[in-house]
mmCIF file of C-alpha atoms in Angstrom:
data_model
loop_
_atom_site.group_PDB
_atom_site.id
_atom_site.type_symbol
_atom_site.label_atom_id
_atom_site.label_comp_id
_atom_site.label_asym_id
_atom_site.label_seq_id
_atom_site.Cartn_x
_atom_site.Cartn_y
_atom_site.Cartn_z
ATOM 1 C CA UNK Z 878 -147.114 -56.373 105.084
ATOM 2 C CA UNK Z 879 -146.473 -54.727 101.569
ATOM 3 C CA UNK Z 880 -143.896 -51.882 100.974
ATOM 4 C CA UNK Z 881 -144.875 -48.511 102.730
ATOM 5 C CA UNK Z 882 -144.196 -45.127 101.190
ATOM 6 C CA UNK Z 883 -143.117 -42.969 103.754
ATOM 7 C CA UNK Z 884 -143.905 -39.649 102.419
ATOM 8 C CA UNK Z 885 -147.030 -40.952 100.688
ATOM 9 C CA UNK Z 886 -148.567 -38.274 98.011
ATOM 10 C CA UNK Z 887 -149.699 -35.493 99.750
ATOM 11 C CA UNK Z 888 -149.078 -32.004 97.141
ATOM 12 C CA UNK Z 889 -146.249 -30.736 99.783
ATOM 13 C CA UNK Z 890 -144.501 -34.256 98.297
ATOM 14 C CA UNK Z 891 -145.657 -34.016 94.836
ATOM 15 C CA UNK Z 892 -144.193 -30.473 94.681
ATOM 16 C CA UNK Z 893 -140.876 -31.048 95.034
ATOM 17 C CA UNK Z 894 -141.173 -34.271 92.512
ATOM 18 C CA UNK Z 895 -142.646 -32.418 89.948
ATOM 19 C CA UNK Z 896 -139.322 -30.290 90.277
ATOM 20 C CA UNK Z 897 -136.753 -32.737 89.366
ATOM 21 C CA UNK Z 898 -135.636 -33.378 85.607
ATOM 22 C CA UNK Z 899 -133.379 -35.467 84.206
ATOM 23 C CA UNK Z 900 -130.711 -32.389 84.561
ATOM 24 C CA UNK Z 901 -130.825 -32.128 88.106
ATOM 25 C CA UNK Z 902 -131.671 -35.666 89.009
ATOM 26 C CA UNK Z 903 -130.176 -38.147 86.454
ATOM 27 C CA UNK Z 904 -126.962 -35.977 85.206
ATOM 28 C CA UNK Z 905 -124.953 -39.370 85.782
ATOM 29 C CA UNK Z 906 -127.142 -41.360 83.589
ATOM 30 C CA UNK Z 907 -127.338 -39.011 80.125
ATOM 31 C CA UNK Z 908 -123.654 -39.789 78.352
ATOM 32 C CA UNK Z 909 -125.263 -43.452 78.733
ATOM 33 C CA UNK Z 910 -128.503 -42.588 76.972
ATOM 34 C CA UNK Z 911 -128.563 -43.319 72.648
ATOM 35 C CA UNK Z 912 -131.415 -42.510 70.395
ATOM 36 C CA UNK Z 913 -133.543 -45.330 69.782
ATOM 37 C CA UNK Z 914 -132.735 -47.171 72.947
ATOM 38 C CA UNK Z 915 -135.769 -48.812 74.959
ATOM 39 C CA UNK Z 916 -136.434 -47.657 78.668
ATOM 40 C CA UNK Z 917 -137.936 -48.792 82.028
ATOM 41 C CA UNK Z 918 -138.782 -46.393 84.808
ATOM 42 C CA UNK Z 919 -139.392 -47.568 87.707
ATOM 43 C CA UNK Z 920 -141.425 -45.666 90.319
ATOM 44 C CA UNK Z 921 -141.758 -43.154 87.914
ATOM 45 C CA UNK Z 922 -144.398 -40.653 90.047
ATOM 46 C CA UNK Z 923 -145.265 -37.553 88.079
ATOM 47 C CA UNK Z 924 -143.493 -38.328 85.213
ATOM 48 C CA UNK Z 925 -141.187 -35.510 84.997
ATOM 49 C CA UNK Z 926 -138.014 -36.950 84.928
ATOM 50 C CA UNK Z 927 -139.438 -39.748 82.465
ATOM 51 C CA UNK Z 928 -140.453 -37.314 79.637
ATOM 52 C CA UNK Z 929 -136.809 -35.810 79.914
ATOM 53 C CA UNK Z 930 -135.570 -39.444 79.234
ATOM 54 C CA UNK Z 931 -137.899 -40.257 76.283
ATOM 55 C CA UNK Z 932 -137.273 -37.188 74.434
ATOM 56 C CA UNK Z 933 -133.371 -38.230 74.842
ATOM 57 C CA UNK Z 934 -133.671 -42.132 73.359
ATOM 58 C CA UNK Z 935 -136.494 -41.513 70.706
ATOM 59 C CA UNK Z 936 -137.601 -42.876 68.736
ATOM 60 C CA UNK Z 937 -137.153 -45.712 71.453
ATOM 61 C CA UNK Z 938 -139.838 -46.623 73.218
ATOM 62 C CA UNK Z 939 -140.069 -45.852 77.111
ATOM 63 C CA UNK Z 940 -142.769 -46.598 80.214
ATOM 64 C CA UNK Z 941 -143.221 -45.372 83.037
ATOM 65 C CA UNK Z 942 -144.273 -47.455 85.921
ATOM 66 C CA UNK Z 943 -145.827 -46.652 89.657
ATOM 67 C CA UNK Z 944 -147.061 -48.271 92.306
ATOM 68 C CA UNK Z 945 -149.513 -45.119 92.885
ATOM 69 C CA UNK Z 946 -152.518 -44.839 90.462
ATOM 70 C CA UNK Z 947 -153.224 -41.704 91.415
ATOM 71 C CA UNK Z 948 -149.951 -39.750 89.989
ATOM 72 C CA UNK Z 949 -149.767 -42.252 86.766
ATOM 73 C CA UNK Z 950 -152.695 -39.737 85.092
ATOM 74 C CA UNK Z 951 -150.653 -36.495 85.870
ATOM 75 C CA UNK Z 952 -147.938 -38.452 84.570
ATOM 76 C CA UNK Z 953 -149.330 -39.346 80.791
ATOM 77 C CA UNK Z 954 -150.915 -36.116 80.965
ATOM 78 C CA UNK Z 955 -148.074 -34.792 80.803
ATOM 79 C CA UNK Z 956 -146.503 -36.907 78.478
ATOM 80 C CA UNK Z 957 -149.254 -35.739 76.132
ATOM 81 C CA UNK Z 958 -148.615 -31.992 76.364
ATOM 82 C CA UNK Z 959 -144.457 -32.822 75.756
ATOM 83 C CA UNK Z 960 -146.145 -34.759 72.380
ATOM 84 C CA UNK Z 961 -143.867 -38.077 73.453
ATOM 85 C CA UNK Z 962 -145.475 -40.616 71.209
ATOM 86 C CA UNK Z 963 -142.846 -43.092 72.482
ATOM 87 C CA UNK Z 964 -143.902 -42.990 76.048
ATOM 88 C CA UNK Z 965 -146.433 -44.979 78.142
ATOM 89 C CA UNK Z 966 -147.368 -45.198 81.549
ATOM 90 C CA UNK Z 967 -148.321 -48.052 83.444
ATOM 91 C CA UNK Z 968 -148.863 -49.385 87.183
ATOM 92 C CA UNK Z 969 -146.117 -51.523 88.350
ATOM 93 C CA UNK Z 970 -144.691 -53.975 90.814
ATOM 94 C CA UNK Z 971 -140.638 -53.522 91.482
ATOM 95 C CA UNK Z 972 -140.905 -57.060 92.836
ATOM 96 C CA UNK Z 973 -142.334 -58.722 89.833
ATOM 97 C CA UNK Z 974 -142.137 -56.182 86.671
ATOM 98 C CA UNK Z 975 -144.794 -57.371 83.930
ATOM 99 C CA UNK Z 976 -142.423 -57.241 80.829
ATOM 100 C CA UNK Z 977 -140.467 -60.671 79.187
ATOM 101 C CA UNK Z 978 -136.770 -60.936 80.563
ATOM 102 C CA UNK Z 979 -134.117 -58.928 78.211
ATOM 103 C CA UNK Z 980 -136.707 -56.181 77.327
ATOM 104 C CA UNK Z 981 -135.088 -52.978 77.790
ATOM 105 C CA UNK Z 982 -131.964 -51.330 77.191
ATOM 106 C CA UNK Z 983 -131.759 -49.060 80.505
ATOM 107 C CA UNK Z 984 -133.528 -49.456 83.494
ATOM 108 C CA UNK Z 985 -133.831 -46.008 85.876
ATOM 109 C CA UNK Z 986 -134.963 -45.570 89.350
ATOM 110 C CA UNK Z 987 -134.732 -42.754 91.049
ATOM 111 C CA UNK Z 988 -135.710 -42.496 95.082
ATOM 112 C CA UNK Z 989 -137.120 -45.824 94.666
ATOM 113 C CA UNK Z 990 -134.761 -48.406 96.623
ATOM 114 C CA UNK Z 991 -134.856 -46.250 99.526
ATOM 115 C CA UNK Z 992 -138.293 -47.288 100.332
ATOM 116 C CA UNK Z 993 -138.057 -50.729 99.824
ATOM 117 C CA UNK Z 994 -138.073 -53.457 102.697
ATOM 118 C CA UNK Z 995 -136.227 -55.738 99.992
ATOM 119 C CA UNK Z 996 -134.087 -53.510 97.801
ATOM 120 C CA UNK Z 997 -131.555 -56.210 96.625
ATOM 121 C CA UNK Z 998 -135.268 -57.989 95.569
ATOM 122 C CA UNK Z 999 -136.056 -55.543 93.051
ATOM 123 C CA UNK Z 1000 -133.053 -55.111 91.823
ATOM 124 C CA UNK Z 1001 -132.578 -58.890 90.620
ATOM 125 C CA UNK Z 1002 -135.962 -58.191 88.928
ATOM 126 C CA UNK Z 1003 -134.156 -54.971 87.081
ATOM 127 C CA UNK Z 1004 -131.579 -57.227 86.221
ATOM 128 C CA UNK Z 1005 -133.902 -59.848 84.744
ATOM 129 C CA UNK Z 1006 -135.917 -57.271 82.038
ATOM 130 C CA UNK Z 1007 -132.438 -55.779 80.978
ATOM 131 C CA UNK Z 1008 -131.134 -56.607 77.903
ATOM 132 C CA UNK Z 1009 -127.217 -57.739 77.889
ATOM 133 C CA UNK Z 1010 -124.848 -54.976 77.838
ATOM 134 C CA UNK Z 1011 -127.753 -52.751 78.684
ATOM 135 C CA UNK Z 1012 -127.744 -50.409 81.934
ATOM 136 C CA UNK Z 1013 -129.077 -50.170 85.506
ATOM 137 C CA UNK Z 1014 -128.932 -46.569 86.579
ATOM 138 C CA UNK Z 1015 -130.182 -46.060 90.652
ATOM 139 C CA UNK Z 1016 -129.834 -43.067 92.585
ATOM 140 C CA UNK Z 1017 -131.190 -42.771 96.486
ATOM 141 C CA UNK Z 1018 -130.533 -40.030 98.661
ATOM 142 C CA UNK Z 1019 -128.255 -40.644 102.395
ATOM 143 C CA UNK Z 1020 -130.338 -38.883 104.961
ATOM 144 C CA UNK Z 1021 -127.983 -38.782 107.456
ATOM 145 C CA UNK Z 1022 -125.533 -37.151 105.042
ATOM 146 C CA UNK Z 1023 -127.318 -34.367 104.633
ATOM 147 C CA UNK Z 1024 -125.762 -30.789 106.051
ATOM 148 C CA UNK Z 1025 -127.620 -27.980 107.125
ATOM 149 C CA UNK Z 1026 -127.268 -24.172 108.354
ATOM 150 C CA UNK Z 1027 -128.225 -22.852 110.434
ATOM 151 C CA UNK Z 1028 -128.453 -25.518 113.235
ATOM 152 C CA UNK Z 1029 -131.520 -26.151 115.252
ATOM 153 C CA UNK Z 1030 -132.111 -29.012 117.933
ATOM 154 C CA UNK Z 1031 -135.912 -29.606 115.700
ATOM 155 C CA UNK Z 1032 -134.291 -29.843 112.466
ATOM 156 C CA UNK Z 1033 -132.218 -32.607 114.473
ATOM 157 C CA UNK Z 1034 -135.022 -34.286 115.603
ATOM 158 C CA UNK Z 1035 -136.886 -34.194 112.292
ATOM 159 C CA UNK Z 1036 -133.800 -36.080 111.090
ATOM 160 C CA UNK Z 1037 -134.008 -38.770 114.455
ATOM 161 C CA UNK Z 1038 -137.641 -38.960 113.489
ATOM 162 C CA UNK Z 1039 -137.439 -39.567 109.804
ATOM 163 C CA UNK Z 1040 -134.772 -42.368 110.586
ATOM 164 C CA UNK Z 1041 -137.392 -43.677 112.729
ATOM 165 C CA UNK Z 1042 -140.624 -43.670 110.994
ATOM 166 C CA UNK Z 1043 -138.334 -45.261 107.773
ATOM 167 C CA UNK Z 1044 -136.984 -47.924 109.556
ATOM 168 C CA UNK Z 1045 -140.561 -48.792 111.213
ATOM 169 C CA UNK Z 1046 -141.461 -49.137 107.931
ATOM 170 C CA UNK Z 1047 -138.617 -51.827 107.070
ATOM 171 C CA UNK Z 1048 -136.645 -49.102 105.033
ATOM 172 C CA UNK Z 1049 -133.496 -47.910 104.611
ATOM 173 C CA UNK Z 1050 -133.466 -43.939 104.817
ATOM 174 C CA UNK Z 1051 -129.352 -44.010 104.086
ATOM 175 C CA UNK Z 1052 -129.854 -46.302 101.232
ATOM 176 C CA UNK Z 1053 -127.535 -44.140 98.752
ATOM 177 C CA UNK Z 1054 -124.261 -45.843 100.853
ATOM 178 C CA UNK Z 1055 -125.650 -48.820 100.123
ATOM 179 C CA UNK Z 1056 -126.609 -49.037 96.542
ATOM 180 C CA UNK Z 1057 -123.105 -50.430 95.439
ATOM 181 C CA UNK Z 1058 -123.265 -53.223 97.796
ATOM 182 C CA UNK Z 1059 -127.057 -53.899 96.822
ATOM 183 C CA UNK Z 1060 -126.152 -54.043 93.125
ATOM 184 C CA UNK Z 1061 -123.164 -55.968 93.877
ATOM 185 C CA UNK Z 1062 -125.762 -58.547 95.824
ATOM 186 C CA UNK Z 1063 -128.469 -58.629 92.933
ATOM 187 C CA UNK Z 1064 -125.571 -59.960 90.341
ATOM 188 C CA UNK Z 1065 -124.415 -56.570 88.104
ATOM 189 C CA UNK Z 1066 -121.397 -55.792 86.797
ATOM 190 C CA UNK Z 1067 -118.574 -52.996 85.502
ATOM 191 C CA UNK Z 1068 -120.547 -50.746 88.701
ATOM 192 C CA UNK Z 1069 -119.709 -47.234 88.371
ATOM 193 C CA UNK Z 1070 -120.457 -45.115 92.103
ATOM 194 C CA UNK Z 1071 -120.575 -41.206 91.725
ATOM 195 C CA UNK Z 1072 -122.480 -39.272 94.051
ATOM 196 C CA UNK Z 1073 -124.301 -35.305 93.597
ATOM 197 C CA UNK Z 1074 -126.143 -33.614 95.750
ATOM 198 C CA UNK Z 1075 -129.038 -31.010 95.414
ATOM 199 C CA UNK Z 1076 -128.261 -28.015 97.032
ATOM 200 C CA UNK Z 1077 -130.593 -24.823 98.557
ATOM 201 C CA UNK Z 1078 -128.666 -21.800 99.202
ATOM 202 C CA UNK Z 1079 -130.656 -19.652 97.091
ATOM 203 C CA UNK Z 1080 -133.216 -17.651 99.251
ATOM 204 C CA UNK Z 1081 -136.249 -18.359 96.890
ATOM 205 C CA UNK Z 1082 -134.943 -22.274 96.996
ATOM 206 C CA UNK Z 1083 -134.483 -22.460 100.326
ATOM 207 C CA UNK Z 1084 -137.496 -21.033 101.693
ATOM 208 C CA UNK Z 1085 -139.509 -23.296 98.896
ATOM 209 C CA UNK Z 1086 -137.323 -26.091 100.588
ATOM 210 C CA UNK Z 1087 -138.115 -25.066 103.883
ATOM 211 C CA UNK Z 1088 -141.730 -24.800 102.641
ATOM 212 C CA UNK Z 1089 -142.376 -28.186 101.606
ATOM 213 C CA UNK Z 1090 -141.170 -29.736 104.332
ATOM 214 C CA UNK Z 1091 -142.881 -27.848 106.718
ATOM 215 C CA UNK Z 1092 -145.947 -29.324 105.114
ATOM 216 C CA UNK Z 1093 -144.724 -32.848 104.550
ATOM 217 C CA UNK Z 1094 -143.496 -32.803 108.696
ATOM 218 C CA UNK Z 1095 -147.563 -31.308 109.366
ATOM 219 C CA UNK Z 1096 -149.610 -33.229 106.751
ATOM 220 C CA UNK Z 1097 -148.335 -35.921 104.334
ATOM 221 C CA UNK Z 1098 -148.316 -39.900 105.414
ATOM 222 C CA UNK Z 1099 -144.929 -39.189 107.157
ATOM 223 C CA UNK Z 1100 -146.631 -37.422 109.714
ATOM 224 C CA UNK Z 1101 -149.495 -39.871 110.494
ATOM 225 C CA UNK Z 1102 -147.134 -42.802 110.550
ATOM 226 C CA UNK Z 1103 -144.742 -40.722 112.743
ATOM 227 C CA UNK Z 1104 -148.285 -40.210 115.440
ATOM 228 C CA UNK Z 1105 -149.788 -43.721 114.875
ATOM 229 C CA UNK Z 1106 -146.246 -45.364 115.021
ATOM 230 C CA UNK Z 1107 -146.397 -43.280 118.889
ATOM 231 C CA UNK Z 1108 -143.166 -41.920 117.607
ATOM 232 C CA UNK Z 1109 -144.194 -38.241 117.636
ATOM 233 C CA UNK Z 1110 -147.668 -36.063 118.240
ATOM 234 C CA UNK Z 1111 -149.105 -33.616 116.561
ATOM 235 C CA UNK Z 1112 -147.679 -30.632 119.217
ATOM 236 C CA UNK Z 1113 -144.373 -31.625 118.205
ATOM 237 C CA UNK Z 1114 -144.944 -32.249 114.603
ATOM 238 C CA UNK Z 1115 -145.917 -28.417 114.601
ATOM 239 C CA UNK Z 1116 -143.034 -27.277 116.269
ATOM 240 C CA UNK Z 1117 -140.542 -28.906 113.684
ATOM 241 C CA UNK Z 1118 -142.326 -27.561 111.160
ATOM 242 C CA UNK Z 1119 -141.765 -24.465 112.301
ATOM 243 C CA UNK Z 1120 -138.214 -25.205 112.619
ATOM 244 C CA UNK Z 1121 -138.525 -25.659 109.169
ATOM 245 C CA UNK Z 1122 -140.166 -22.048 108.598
ATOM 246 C CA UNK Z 1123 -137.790 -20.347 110.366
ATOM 247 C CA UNK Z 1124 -134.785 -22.044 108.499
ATOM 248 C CA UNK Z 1125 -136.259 -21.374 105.521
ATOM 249 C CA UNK Z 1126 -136.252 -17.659 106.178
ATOM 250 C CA UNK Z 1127 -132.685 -17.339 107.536
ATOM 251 C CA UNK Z 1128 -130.532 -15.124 105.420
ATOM 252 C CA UNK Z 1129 -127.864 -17.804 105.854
ATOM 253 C CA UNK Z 1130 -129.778 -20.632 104.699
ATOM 254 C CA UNK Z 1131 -128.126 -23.548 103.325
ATOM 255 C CA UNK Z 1132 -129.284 -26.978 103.024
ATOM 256 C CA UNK Z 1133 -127.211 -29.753 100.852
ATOM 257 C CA UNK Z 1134 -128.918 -33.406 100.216
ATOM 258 C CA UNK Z 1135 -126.677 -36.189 99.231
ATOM 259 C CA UNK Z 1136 -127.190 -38.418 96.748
ATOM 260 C CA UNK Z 1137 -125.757 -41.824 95.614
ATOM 261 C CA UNK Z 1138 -125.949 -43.003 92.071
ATOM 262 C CA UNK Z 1139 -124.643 -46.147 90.882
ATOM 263 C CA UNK Z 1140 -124.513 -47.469 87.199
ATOM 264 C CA UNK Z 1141 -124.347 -51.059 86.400
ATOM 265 C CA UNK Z 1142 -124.341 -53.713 83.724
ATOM 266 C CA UNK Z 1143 -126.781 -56.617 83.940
#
């Protein structure tokens, strides 16, 4: 069986992907970035965070690739409207990237390994299509890192749940502890580990937080798998997501989500 993306593509997960930019998703990357250098993005989805990196390394040339057809238009539409004339999009295979070895300067993924049943895989394939002395730059969230307040018992199980449904899947949901290792693994060097998080404290961010995840627990592919996995039914699926409502409208709301990012030379 191929690769399955938890979440899926439902617009409660496109909604918070469409949010992220390269300033509050690939900080650590930027003092890497030169004009004129050549970029891969791998499991690129809407394409937001990829038009922040082309307009940064013009006039190199950078693509975009996805697995999912069905964001890649959204994606180069929007590419259009930032006028990026050095940016493509393209679908794409992690596991066997369609580009000669030593093609790119930096290679970017961001929430990609996480999903992955062979993470260490793909990254040998990054490897292979960067140029030397060019750059690997992952980042993956750790799910069971994540802090929130305050507590419930559902928000709990959502958190048991998503572990579950991931790992049913062949995934790793705490893969940001493990990046270093994996990178180690797939042969890179001179590995630089930070970590960031994204943080929801504000009460318009939280309860847009709280929101989307109420939505994902009810309606996106995470929720069938969790029901046709026999992990969860719908009754309770609706009762976490209202956990998730009620969080979202606590004056006290805080929710923190970890991230790992590594940096690497091929």
């Amino acid at each position: 069986m191929g690769d399955v993306y938890t979440h899926g593509h439902h617009e409660s997960v496109l909604r918070s992907h469409i949010w992220r930019t390269a300033e509050n998703s690939a900080a650590y990357l930027l003092p890497r970035l030169r004009a004129g250098q050549d970029l891969l993005d791998v499991g690129c989805g809407p394409g937001t965070i990829t038009v922040d990196l082309a307009a940064r390394v013009a006039p190199g040339r950078v693509v975009g690739i996805d697995a999912a057809t069905e964001v890649l238009e959204a994606a180069a539409q929007l590419g259009r409207e930032a006028g990026a004339a050095n940016l493509g999009f393209a679908t794409g295979d992690v596991y066997h990237l369609g580009f000669d070895d030593a093609r790119f300067d930096v290679v970017h993924a961001h929430q990609v390994l996480q999903h992955l049943t062979r993470p260490v895989e793909a990254l040998r394939e990054m490897r292979r299509v960067l140029r030397p002395g060019g750059t690997l730059a992952v980042r993956d969230s750790d799910y069971a890192a994540f802090a929130w307040c305050p507590g419930d018992p559902l928000l709990d199980r959502w958190l048991e749940l998503y572990h579950q449904v991931t790992r049913r899947n062949g995934a790793e949901p705490d893969a940001g502890r493990h990046l270093l290792g994996w990178a180690r693994r797939a042969g890179f060097s001179d590995l630089v580990a930070t970590s960031s998080t994204w943080t929801f404290a504000d009460p318009d961010l939280a309860r847009w937080w709280g929101a989307l995840w109420a939505d994902r627990v009810q309606f996106s592919s995470f929720a069938d798998q969790a029901v046709d996995y026999g992990l969860s039914d719908p009754g309770e699926l609706a009762a976490v997501a209202g956990a998730w409502r009620r969080w979202a409208e606590a004056p006290d709301a805080f929710f923190a989500t970890l991230h790992v990012e590594v940096l690497g030379r091929p």
